[in-house]
Amino acid sequence: SLLPRSLYFLNTDAAAHLQIFRLEKDGTTIKQITSEPADVEFYDVNQNDGRIVYISNNQLLIINADGSGRQMLLDGGTQDVNNPFLTNIQSAVWSPNGETIAYGFGGLNLYALATGVSNRVLENQVRDIGNGLIFPDELYWPDRFSPDGTKLAITLGYYEGASLAIYYPAGDSLVRLSG
């Protein structure tokens, strides 16, 4: 085969929605994996079994590598265009062992696939400044687990910028990076 493994990417389908596609190891064969009624906004591939976690239409979903077994894990509901950080699902990443999905929704959440239980480990820090306006002081969403799964790089989102931190799931601690 030309490639060491399949390559996943976003491309538009016949309905002009972004969907997940896979280029097979032969470097020629392309297969559409998702067929959502809205754009796929983010995805991550489980390196153990090829399952894909993705976000579409403010829903957190998983699907098997062949496109079968679509399952909704979370419906974020209607998005608030004035305060999107309150209602939008942001980013989703697999742990290296494939047992946990980290995602952003009202803070940093860890979803255990074995139990189907989601725990919010960091709550977004927001302030109500009146007249229906909510100000984000610090928001949390995942970027990537370390190869051994003991650390999770996360984005710290602010009103006009962002920073990076490391979250340690086992100790439930956050280390902000400086500089």
mmCIF file of C-alpha atoms in Angstrom:
data_model
loop_
_atom_site.group_PDB
_atom_site.id
_atom_site.type_symbol
_atom_site.label_atom_id
_atom_site.label_comp_id
_atom_site.label_asym_id
_atom_site.label_seq_id
_atom_site.Cartn_x
_atom_site.Cartn_y
_atom_site.Cartn_z
ATOM 1 C CA SER A 1 0.000 0.000 0.000
ATOM 2 C CA LEU A 2 1.060 3.565 -0.616
ATOM 3 C CA LEU A 3 0.121 4.968 2.826
ATOM 4 C CA PRO A 4 0.940 3.494 6.267
ATOM 5 C CA ARG A 5 -2.698 4.049 7.309
ATOM 6 C CA SER A 6 -5.893 5.614 6.067
ATOM 7 C CA LEU A 7 -6.113 9.409 5.954
ATOM 8 C CA TYR A 8 -9.263 11.165 7.195
ATOM 9 C CA PHE A 9 -10.276 14.619 5.996
ATOM 10 C CA LEU A 10 -13.227 16.996 5.684
ATOM 11 C CA ASN A 11 -14.739 17.658 2.276
ATOM 12 C CA THR A 12 -18.106 18.798 0.964
ATOM 13 C CA ASP A 13 -20.717 16.214 0.004
ATOM 14 C CA ALA A 14 -23.337 16.469 -2.758
ATOM 15 C CA ALA A 15 -25.499 18.670 -0.477
ATOM 16 C CA ALA A 16 -22.553 21.071 0.079
ATOM 17 C CA HIS A 17 -22.094 20.057 3.749
ATOM 18 C CA LEU A 18 -18.672 19.318 5.198
ATOM 19 C CA GLN A 19 -18.437 15.589 5.926
ATOM 20 C CA ILE A 20 -15.711 13.176 7.016
ATOM 21 C CA PHE A 21 -14.082 11.222 4.203
ATOM 22 C CA ARG A 22 -11.326 8.602 4.273
ATOM 23 C CA LEU A 23 -8.539 8.075 1.763
ATOM 24 C CA GLU A 24 -7.610 4.394 1.942
ATOM 25 C CA LYS A 25 -4.044 3.100 2.248
ATOM 26 C CA ASP A 26 -3.910 2.514 -1.510
ATOM 27 C CA GLY A 27 -3.816 6.315 -1.953
ATOM 28 C CA THR A 28 -6.687 6.175 -4.462
ATOM 29 C CA THR A 29 -9.910 4.904 -2.893
ATOM 30 C CA ILE A 30 -12.018 7.564 -1.145
ATOM 31 C CA LYS A 31 -14.999 6.712 1.056
ATOM 32 C CA GLN A 32 -17.484 9.133 2.607
ATOM 33 C CA ILE A 33 -17.874 8.208 6.304
ATOM 34 C CA THR A 34 -20.525 10.654 7.582
ATOM 35 C CA SER A 35 -23.770 11.907 6.026
ATOM 36 C CA GLU A 36 -24.948 14.589 8.436
ATOM 37 C CA PRO A 37 -27.651 17.165 7.575
ATOM 38 C CA ALA A 38 -25.250 19.910 8.762
ATOM 39 C CA ASP A 39 -21.505 20.504 8.516
ATOM 40 C CA VAL A 40 -19.135 18.354 10.527
ATOM 41 C CA GLU A 41 -17.218 20.942 12.544
ATOM 42 C CA PHE A 42 -14.589 18.852 14.294
ATOM 43 C CA TYR A 43 -13.474 15.207 14.480
ATOM 44 C CA ASP A 44 -10.882 12.887 15.986
ATOM 45 C CA VAL A 45 -10.043 9.291 15.087
ATOM 46 C CA ASN A 46 -9.531 6.577 17.716
ATOM 47 C CA GLN A 47 -6.118 5.072 16.885
ATOM 48 C CA ASN A 48 -7.084 1.713 18.437
ATOM 49 C CA ASP A 49 -10.167 0.801 16.415
ATOM 50 C CA GLY A 50 -10.776 3.624 13.924
ATOM 51 C CA ARG A 51 -13.994 4.910 15.519
ATOM 52 C CA ILE A 52 -14.528 8.616 14.974
ATOM 53 C CA VAL A 53 -15.879 11.161 17.439
ATOM 54 C CA TYR A 54 -17.205 14.290 15.761
ATOM 55 C CA ILE A 55 -19.344 17.379 16.219
ATOM 56 C CA SER A 56 -22.176 18.300 13.878
ATOM 57 C CA ASN A 57 -25.297 20.398 14.458
ATOM 58 C CA ASN A 58 -24.143 20.969 18.064
ATOM 59 C CA GLN A 59 -24.211 17.231 18.734
ATOM 60 C CA LEU A 60 -21.367 15.021 19.909
ATOM 61 C CA LEU A 61 -21.433 11.796 17.875
ATOM 62 C CA ILE A 62 -19.372 8.666 17.313
ATOM 63 C CA ILE A 63 -19.341 6.404 14.302
ATOM 64 C CA ASN A 64 -17.458 3.239 13.337
ATOM 65 C CA ALA A 65 -14.581 3.434 10.865
ATOM 66 C CA ASP A 66 -16.790 2.043 8.077
ATOM 67 C CA GLY A 67 -19.543 4.636 8.680
ATOM 68 C CA SER A 68 -21.862 2.274 10.556
ATOM 69 C CA GLY A 69 -23.097 2.448 14.135
ATOM 70 C CA ARG A 70 -23.706 6.203 14.347
ATOM 71 C CA GLN A 71 -24.472 7.108 17.961
ATOM 72 C CA MET A 72 -25.269 10.473 19.554
ATOM 73 C CA LEU A 73 -23.498 10.959 22.883
ATOM 74 C CA LEU A 74 -24.702 14.506 23.592
ATOM 75 C CA ASP A 75 -27.183 16.941 22.101
ATOM 76 C CA GLY A 76 -26.071 20.473 22.943
ATOM 77 C CA GLY A 77 -29.442 21.886 21.903
ATOM 78 C CA THR A 78 -30.046 25.235 20.263
ATOM 79 C CA GLN A 79 -26.985 27.432 19.972
ATOM 80 C CA ASP A 80 -27.160 30.947 21.426
ATOM 81 C CA VAL A 81 -25.611 33.201 18.768
ATOM 82 C CA ASN A 82 -25.143 35.998 21.327
ATOM 83 C CA ASN A 83 -23.348 33.767 23.841
ATOM 84 C CA PRO A 84 -22.033 30.793 21.825
ATOM 85 C CA PHE A 85 -19.555 29.739 24.500
ATOM 86 C CA LEU A 86 -22.494 28.873 26.759
ATOM 87 C CA THR A 87 -24.215 26.481 24.369
ATOM 88 C CA ASN A 88 -21.697 25.250 21.768
ATOM 89 C CA ILE A 89 -19.938 21.892 21.925
ATOM 90 C CA GLN A 90 -16.272 22.573 21.180
ATOM 91 C CA SER A 91 -13.592 20.087 20.219
ATOM 92 C CA ALA A 92 -13.560 16.393 21.054
ATOM 93 C CA VAL A 93 -10.533 14.127 21.419
ATOM 94 C CA TRP A 94 -9.987 10.444 22.187
ATOM 95 C CA SER A 95 -7.756 9.289 25.010
ATOM 96 C CA PRO A 96 -4.937 7.023 23.753
ATOM 97 C CA ASN A 97 -6.605 3.913 25.231
ATOM 98 C CA GLY A 98 -9.907 4.775 23.489
ATOM 99 C CA GLU A 99 -11.875 4.651 26.753
ATOM 100 C CA THR A 100 -12.495 8.382 27.238
ATOM 101 C CA ILE A 101 -13.555 11.299 25.067
ATOM 102 C CA ALA A 102 -12.657 14.797 26.261
ATOM 103 C CA TYR A 103 -14.834 17.622 24.937
ATOM 104 C CA GLY A 104 -15.767 21.205 25.672
ATOM 105 C CA PHE A 105 -19.347 22.085 26.657
ATOM 106 C CA GLY A 106 -19.861 24.498 29.523
ATOM 107 C CA GLY A 107 -16.301 23.570 30.479
ATOM 108 C CA LEU A 108 -13.990 20.614 30.072
ATOM 109 C CA ASN A 109 -15.826 17.263 30.165
ATOM 110 C CA LEU A 110 -14.639 13.661 30.190
ATOM 111 C CA TYR A 111 -17.011 11.044 28.752
ATOM 112 C CA ALA A 112 -16.355 7.421 29.805
ATOM 113 C CA LEU A 113 -17.460 5.092 27.016
ATOM 114 C CA ALA A 114 -17.717 2.051 29.302
ATOM 115 C CA THR A 115 -20.347 3.686 31.516
ATOM 116 C CA GLY A 116 -21.806 6.369 29.249
ATOM 117 C CA VAL A 117 -21.211 8.898 32.035
ATOM 118 C CA SER A 118 -19.895 12.383 31.354
ATOM 119 C CA ASN A 119 -18.201 14.409 34.091
ATOM 120 C CA ARG A 120 -17.486 18.129 33.897
ATOM 121 C CA VAL A 121 -14.026 18.486 35.420
ATOM 122 C CA LEU A 122 -13.536 22.223 34.761
ATOM 123 C CA GLU A 123 -16.462 24.656 34.712
ATOM 124 C CA ASN A 124 -16.247 27.605 32.291
ATOM 125 C CA GLN A 125 -15.752 30.862 34.192
ATOM 126 C CA VAL A 126 -18.312 33.416 32.960
ATOM 127 C CA ARG A 127 -19.821 36.648 34.309
ATOM 128 C CA ASP A 128 -23.316 38.013 33.760
ATOM 129 C CA ILE A 129 -22.772 41.705 32.977
ATOM 130 C CA GLY A 130 -26.478 42.458 32.546
ATOM 131 C CA ASN A 131 -28.904 42.962 29.665
ATOM 132 C CA GLY A 132 -28.522 39.323 28.637
ATOM 133 C CA LEU A 133 -24.793 39.634 28.050
ATOM 134 C CA ILE A 134 -22.450 37.030 29.438
ATOM 135 C CA PHE A 135 -18.717 37.755 29.569
ATOM 136 C CA PRO A 136 -16.251 34.834 29.327
ATOM 137 C CA ASP A 137 -13.486 35.074 31.928
ATOM 138 C CA GLU A 138 -11.956 31.653 31.121
ATOM 139 C CA LEU A 139 -13.260 28.847 28.909
ATOM 140 C CA TYR A 140 -11.910 25.297 28.594
ATOM 141 C CA TRP A 141 -11.779 22.832 25.708
ATOM 142 C CA PRO A 142 -9.403 19.944 24.879
ATOM 143 C CA ASP A 143 -6.634 19.886 22.298
ATOM 144 C CA ARG A 144 -4.835 16.521 22.641
ATOM 145 C CA PHE A 145 -3.985 13.817 25.175
ATOM 146 C CA SER A 146 -0.353 12.931 25.825
ATOM 147 C CA PRO A 147 0.658 9.545 24.328
ATOM 148 C CA ASP A 148 0.409 7.866 27.748
ATOM 149 C CA GLY A 149 -2.958 9.519 28.526
ATOM 150 C CA THR A 150 -1.799 11.078 31.800
ATOM 151 C CA LYS A 151 -1.995 14.660 30.535
ATOM 152 C CA LEU A 152 -4.455 16.609 28.409
ATOM 153 C CA ALA A 153 -3.438 19.795 26.620
ATOM 154 C CA ILE A 154 -6.343 22.230 26.757
ATOM 155 C CA THR A 155 -7.091 25.670 25.385
ATOM 156 C CA LEU A 156 -7.933 28.413 27.830
ATOM 157 C CA GLY A 157 -10.231 30.756 25.925
ATOM 158 C CA TYR A 158 -10.647 34.402 26.840
ATOM 159 C CA TYR A 159 -12.733 37.239 25.424
ATOM 160 C CA GLU A 160 -10.031 38.308 22.979
ATOM 161 C CA GLY A 161 -7.452 35.577 23.028
ATOM 162 C CA ALA A 162 -6.380 32.199 24.274
ATOM 163 C CA SER A 163 -3.668 30.407 26.158
ATOM 164 C CA LEU A 164 -2.676 26.813 26.854
ATOM 165 C CA ALA A 165 -2.745 24.620 29.949
ATOM 166 C CA ILE A 166 -2.164 21.006 30.923
ATOM 167 C CA TYR A 167 -4.907 19.134 32.743
ATOM 168 C CA TYR A 168 -3.991 16.034 34.774
ATOM 169 C CA PRO A 169 -7.080 13.758 34.883
ATOM 170 C CA ALA A 170 -5.766 11.444 37.626
ATOM 171 C CA GLY A 171 -5.082 14.312 40.021
ATOM 172 C CA ASP A 172 -7.827 16.629 38.757
ATOM 173 C CA SER A 173 -5.321 19.480 38.519
ATOM 174 C CA LEU A 174 -4.644 22.240 36.017
ATOM 175 C CA VAL A 175 -1.252 23.770 35.228
ATOM 176 C CA ARG A 176 -1.403 27.003 33.223
ATOM 177 C CA LEU A 177 1.508 27.542 30.826
ATOM 178 C CA SER A 178 3.147 30.958 30.809
ATOM 179 C CA GLY A 179 5.277 32.792 28.308
#
